[in-house]
Coordinates of C-alpha atoms in Angstrom, one line a residue:
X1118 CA 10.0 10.8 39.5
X1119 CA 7.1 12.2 37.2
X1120 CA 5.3 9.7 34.9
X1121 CA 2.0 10.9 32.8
X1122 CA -0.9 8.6 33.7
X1123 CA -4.2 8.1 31.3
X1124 CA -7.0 7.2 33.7
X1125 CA -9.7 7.2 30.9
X1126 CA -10.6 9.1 27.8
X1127 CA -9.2 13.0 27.6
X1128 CA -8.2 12.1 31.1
X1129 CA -4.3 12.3 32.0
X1130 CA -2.3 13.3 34.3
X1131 CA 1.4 13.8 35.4
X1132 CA 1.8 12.5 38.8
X1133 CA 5.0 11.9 41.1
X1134 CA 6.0 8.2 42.0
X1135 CA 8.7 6.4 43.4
X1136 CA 11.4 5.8 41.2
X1137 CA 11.6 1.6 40.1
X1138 CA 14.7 -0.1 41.5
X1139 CA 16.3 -2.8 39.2
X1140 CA 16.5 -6.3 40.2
X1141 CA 19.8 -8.3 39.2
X1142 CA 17.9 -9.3 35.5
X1143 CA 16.7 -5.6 35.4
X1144 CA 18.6 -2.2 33.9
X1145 CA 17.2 1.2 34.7
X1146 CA 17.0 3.6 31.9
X1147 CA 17.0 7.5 32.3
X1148 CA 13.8 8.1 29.4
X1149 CA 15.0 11.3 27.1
X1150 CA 12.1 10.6 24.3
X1151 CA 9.1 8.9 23.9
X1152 CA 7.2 8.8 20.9
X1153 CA 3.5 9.1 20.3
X1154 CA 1.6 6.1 18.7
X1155 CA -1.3 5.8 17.5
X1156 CA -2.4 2.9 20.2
X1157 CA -1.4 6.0 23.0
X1158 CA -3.9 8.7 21.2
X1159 CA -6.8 5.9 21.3
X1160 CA -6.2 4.9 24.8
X1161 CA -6.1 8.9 25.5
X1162 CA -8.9 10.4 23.3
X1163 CA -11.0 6.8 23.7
X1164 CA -9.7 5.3 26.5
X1165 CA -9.4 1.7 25.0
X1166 CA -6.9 0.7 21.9
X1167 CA -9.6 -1.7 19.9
X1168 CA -10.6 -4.3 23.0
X1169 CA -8.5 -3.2 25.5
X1170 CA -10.1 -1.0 27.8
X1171 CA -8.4 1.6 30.1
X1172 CA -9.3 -0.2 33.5
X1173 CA -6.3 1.0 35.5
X1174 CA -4.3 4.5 35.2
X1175 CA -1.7 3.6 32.7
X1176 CA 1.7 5.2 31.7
X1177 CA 1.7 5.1 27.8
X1178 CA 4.3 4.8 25.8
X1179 CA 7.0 2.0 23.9
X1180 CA 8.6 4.1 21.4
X1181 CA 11.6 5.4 23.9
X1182 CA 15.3 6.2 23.9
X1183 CA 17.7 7.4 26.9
X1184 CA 20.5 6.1 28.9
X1185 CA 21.5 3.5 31.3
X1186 CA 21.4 4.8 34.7
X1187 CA 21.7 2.0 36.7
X1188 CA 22.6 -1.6 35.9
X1189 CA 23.6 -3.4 38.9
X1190 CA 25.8 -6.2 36.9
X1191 CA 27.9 -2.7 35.7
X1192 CA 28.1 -4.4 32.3
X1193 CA 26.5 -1.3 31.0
X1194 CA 27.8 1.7 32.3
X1195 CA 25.4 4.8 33.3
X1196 CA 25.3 7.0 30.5
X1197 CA 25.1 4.7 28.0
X1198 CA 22.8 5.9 25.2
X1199 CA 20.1 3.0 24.6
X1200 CA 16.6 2.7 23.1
X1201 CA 14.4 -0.6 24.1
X1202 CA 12.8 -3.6 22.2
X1203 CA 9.1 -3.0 24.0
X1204 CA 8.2 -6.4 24.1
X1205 CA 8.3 -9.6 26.9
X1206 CA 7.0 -12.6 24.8
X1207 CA 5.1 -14.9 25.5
X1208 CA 5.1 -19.3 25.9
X1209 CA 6.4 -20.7 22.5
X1210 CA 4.2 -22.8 20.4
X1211 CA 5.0 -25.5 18.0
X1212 CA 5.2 -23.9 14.4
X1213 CA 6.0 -20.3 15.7
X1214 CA 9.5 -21.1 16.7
X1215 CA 11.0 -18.0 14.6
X1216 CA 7.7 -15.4 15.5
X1217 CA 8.0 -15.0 19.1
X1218 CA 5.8 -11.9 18.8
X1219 CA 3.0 -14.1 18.1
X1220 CA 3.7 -16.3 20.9
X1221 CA 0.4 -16.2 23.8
X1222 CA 0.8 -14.9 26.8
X1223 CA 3.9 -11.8 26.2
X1224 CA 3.4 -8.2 26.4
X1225 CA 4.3 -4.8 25.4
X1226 CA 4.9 -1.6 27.0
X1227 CA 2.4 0.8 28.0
X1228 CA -0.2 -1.6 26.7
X1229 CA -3.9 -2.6 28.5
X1230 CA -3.3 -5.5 26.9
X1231 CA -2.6 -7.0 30.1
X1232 CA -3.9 -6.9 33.7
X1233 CA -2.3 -5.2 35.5
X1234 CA -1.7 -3.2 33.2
X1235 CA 2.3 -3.0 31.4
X1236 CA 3.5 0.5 32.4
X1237 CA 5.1 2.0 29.5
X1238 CA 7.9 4.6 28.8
X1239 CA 6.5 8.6 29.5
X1240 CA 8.1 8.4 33.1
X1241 CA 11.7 9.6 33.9
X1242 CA 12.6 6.1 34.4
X1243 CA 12.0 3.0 33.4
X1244 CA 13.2 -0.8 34.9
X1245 CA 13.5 -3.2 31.9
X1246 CA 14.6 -6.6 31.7
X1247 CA 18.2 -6.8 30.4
X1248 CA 17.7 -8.7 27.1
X1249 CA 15.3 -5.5 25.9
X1250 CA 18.3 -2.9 25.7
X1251 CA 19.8 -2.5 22.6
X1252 CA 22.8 0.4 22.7
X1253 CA 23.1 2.9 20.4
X1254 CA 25.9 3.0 17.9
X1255 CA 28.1 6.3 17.7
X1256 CA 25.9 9.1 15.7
X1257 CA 22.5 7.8 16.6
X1258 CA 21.0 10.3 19.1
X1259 CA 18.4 9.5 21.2
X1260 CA 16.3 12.1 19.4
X1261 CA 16.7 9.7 16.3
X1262 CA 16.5 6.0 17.8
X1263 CA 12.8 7.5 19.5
X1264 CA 12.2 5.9 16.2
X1265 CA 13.9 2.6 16.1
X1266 CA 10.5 1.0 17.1
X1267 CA 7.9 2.2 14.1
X1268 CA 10.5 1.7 11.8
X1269 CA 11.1 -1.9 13.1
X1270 CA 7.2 -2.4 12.6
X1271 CA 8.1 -1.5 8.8
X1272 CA 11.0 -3.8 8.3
X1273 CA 8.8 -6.8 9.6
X1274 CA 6.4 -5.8 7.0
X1275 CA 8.8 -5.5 4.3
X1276 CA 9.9 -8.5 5.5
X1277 CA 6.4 -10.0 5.3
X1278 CA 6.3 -9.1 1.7
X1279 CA 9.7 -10.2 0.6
X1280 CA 12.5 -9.0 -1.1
X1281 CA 11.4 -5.3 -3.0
X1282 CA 14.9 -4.1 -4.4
X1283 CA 14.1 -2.7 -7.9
X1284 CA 10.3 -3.5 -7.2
X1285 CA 7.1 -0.6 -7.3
X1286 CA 6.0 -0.3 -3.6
X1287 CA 3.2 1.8 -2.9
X1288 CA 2.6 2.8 0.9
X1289 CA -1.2 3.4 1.7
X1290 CA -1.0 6.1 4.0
X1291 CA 1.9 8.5 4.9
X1292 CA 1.2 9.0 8.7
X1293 CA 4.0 8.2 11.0
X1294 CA 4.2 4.0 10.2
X1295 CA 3.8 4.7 6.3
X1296 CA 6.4 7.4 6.4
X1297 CA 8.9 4.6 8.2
X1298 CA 7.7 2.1 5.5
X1299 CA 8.4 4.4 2.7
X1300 CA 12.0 5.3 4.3
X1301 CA 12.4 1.3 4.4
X1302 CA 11.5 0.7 1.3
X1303 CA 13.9 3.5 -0.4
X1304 CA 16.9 2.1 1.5
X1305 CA 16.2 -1.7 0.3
X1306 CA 15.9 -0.6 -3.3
X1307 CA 12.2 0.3 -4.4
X1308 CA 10.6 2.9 -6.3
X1309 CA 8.4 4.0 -4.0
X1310 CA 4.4 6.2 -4.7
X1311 CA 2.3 7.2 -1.3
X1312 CA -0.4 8.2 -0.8
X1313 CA -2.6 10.1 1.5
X1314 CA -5.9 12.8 1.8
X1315 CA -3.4 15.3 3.1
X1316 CA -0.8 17.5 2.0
X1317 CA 1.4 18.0 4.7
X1318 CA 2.0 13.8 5.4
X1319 CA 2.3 13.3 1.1
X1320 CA 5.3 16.6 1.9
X1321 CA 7.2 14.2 4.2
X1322 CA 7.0 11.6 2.3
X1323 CA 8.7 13.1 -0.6
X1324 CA 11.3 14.2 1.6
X1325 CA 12.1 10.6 3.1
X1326 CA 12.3 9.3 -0.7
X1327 CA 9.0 8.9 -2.2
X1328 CA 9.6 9.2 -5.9
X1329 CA 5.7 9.9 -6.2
X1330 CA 2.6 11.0 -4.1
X1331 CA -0.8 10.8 -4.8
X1332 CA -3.5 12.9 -3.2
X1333 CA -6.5 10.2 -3.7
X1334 CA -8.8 12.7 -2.6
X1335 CA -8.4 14.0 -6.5
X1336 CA -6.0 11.9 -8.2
X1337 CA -6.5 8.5 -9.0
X1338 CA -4.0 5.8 -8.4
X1339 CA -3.5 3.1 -11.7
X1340 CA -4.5 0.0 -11.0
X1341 CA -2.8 -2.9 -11.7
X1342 CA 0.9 -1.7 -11.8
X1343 CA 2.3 -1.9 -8.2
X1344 CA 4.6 -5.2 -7.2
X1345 CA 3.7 -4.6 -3.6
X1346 CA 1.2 -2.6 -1.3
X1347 CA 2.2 -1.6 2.2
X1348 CA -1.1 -0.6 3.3
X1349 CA -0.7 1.4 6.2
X1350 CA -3.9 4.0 6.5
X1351 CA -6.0 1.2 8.3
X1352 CA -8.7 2.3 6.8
X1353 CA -11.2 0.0 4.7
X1354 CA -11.5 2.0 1.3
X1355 CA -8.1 2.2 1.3
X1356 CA -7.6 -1.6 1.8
X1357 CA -9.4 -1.5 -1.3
X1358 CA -7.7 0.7 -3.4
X1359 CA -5.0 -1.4 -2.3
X1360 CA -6.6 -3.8 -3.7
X1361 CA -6.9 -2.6 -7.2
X1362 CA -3.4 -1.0 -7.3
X1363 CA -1.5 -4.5 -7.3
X1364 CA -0.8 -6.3 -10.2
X1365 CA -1.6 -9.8 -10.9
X1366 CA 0.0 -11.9 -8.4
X1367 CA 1.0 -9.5 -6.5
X1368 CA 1.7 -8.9 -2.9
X1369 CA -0.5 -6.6 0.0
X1370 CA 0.8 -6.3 3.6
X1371 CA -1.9 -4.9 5.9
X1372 CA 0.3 -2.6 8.2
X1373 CA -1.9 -0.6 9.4
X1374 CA -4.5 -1.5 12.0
X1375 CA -8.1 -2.1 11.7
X1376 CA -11.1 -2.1 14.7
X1377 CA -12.1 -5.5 15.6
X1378 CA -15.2 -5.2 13.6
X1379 CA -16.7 -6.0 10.2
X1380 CA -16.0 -3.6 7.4
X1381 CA -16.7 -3.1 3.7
X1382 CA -13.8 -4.1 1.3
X1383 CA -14.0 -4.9 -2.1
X1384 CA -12.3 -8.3 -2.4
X1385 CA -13.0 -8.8 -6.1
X1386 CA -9.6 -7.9 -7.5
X1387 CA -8.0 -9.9 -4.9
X1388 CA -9.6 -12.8 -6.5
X1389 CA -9.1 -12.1 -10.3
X1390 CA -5.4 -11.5 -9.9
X1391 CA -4.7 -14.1 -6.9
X1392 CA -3.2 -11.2 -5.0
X1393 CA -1.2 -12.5 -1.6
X1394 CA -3.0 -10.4 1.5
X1395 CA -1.1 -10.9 4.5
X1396 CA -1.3 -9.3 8.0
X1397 CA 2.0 -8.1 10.0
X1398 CA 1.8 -7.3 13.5
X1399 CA 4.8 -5.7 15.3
X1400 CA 8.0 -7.0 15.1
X1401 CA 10.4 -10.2 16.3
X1402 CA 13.8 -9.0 16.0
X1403 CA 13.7 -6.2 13.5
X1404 CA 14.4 -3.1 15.8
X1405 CA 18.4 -4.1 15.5
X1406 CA 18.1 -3.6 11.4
X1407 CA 16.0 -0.6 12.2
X1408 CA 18.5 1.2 14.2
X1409 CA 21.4 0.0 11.6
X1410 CA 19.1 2.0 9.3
X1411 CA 19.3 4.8 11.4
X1412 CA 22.7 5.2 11.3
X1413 CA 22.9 4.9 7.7
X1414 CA 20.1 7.1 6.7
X1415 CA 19.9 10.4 9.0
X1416 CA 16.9 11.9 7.0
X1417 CA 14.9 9.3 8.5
X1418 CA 15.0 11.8 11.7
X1419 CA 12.8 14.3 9.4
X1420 CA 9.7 12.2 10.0
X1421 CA 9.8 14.3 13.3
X1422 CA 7.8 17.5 13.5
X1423 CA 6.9 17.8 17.3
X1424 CA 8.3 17.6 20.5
X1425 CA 6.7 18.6 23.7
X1426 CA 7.2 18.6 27.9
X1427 CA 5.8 15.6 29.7
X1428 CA 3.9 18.3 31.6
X1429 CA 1.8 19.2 28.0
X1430 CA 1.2 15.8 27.0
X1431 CA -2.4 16.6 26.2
X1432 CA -1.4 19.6 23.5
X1433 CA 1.1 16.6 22.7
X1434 CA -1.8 14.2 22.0
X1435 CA -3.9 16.7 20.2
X1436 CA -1.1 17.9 17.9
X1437 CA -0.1 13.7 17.0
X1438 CA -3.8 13.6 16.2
X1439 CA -3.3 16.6 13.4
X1440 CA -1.7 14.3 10.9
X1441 CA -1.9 17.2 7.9
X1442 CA 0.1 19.3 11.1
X1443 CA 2.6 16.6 12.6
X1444 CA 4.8 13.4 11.5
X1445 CA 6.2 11.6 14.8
X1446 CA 5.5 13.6 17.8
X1447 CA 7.5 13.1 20.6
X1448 CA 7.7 13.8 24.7
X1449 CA 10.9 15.2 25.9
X1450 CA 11.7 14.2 29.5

């Protein structure tokens, strides 16, 4: 079978392997889509995602949907149309009983994370264990449930902030994870501004619900009116414009992630207005709400743009790096 390989930075490579057999806990998937991240471009234009370094060629990828092709208990039968929760966690630990995501010791696909290495989904197949497959329902494609992951990442932060029905979100940032958290926060109820510095990502945005968008390159966002903040640009001027967007007592998800390194943020109005800042990091059991949402709301498909051959993965990479240019980008195997 082919699987793409990132050896290091601007390095990849599509190279034939032996296909994975399943063991009797296993199910062997037939990979149709795979969706570009922004953890895949660093390890490919960088060759590390933050601290994990690149030290073994890896197949990238957790954002995947296909069908069962072998399942050797035949409780699924091949064919089936599935997509995949990414992650194996970890030990449990005392107070983290319902966030096994932050449990030590788990691991996601097509992460460095580990060592080895967790091979991820850009390879024809792919051997999971058998609690990771979630079937589609009728209606969801694969095309579509390529998308179940980053919008599951979303609904944990909406869940992170709490209930937003009839509340003003703003999402920082309209790239691929703020266009899923503006399309989950439309469906549970909010009025919903984004922002970006680019025209084409503020475009999608609208279309997936956004009542308003902001260009903060030359408009300036009011301060002091938004129930919650799903800040999802990562970056640390927009953490605080965040900052001075919520209102007093208000709530600010950090979504979007940041390098493992000191940076400037104005923290001032998080202390006038005892604003609740809160991290979210992936997801426990949101991706079965996600693909619900799926079948519910089919424009959430628009937030694809791009779709490319394993065998051009690097024009794939380059054109997921063009956020004025692309939404979701995705490999088509």
């Amino acid at each position: 079978m082919d699987a793409l390989f990132i050896d290091a930075a601007l390095e990849a490579e599509v190279r034939e392997i032996a296909v994975p057999e399943p063991a009797e806990d296993e199910v062997r998937i037939r990979v149709e889509y795979v969706g570009i991240c922004g953890s895949d471009l660093h390890y490919y234009f960088h060759g590390a995602n933050g601290a994990f370094v690149v030290r073994e060629p890896l197949i990238p990828g957790h954002e995947l949907a296909g069908r069962i092709d072998h399942d050797p208990t035949g409780q699924w039968a091949a064919g089936t149309p599935v997509t995949v929760h990414p992650a194996r966690f970890g030990r449990p630990r005392p107070g983290l009983e319902g966030a096994p995501h932050l449990w030590p010791g788990g691991s996601y696909l097509g992460s460095a994370s580990t060592w080895p290495h967790t091979q991820g989904a850009a390879a024809e197949y792919l051997v999971v264990d058998r609690g990771m497959i979630r079937v589609l329902p009728e209606g969801v494609t694969a095309r579509r449930a390529a998308l179940a992951e980053p919008l599951a990442v979303a609904l944990h932060a909406l869940g992170v902030a709490g209930p937003v029905a009839g509340a003003r979100v703003l999402v920082t940032g309209s790239g691929p994870i703020g266009l899923m958290a503006v399309a989950a926060a439309v469906a549970a109820g909010a009025e919903v501004t984004a922002t970006d510095v680019l025209p084409g990502p503020l475009a999608r945005a609208r279309v997936l619900g956004a009542s308003h968008t902001v260009d903060v390159r030359t408009e300036e966002l009011d301060a002091g009116v938004f129930d919650v903040v799903l800040e999802c640009s990562g970056a640390p001027q927009s953490i605080s414009a965040a900052l001075r967007a919520v209102r007093a007592a208000g709530v600010v998800v950090q979504v979007g992630m940041l390098p493992d390194a000191e940076r400037p943020v104005n923290l001032a109005p998080f202390i006038a207005k005892e604003v609740r800042y809160l991290g979210s990091f992936r997801f426990a059991d949101e991706i079965d709400a996600a693909i619900r949402l799926l079948a519910e709301h089919p424009v959430i498909e628009a937030a694809i743009t791009h779709e490319y051959p394993l065998a051009e993965a690097a024009a794939a990479f380059a054109t997921a790096r063009d956020s004025d240019a692309s939404g979701k980008v995705l490999l088509v195997l």
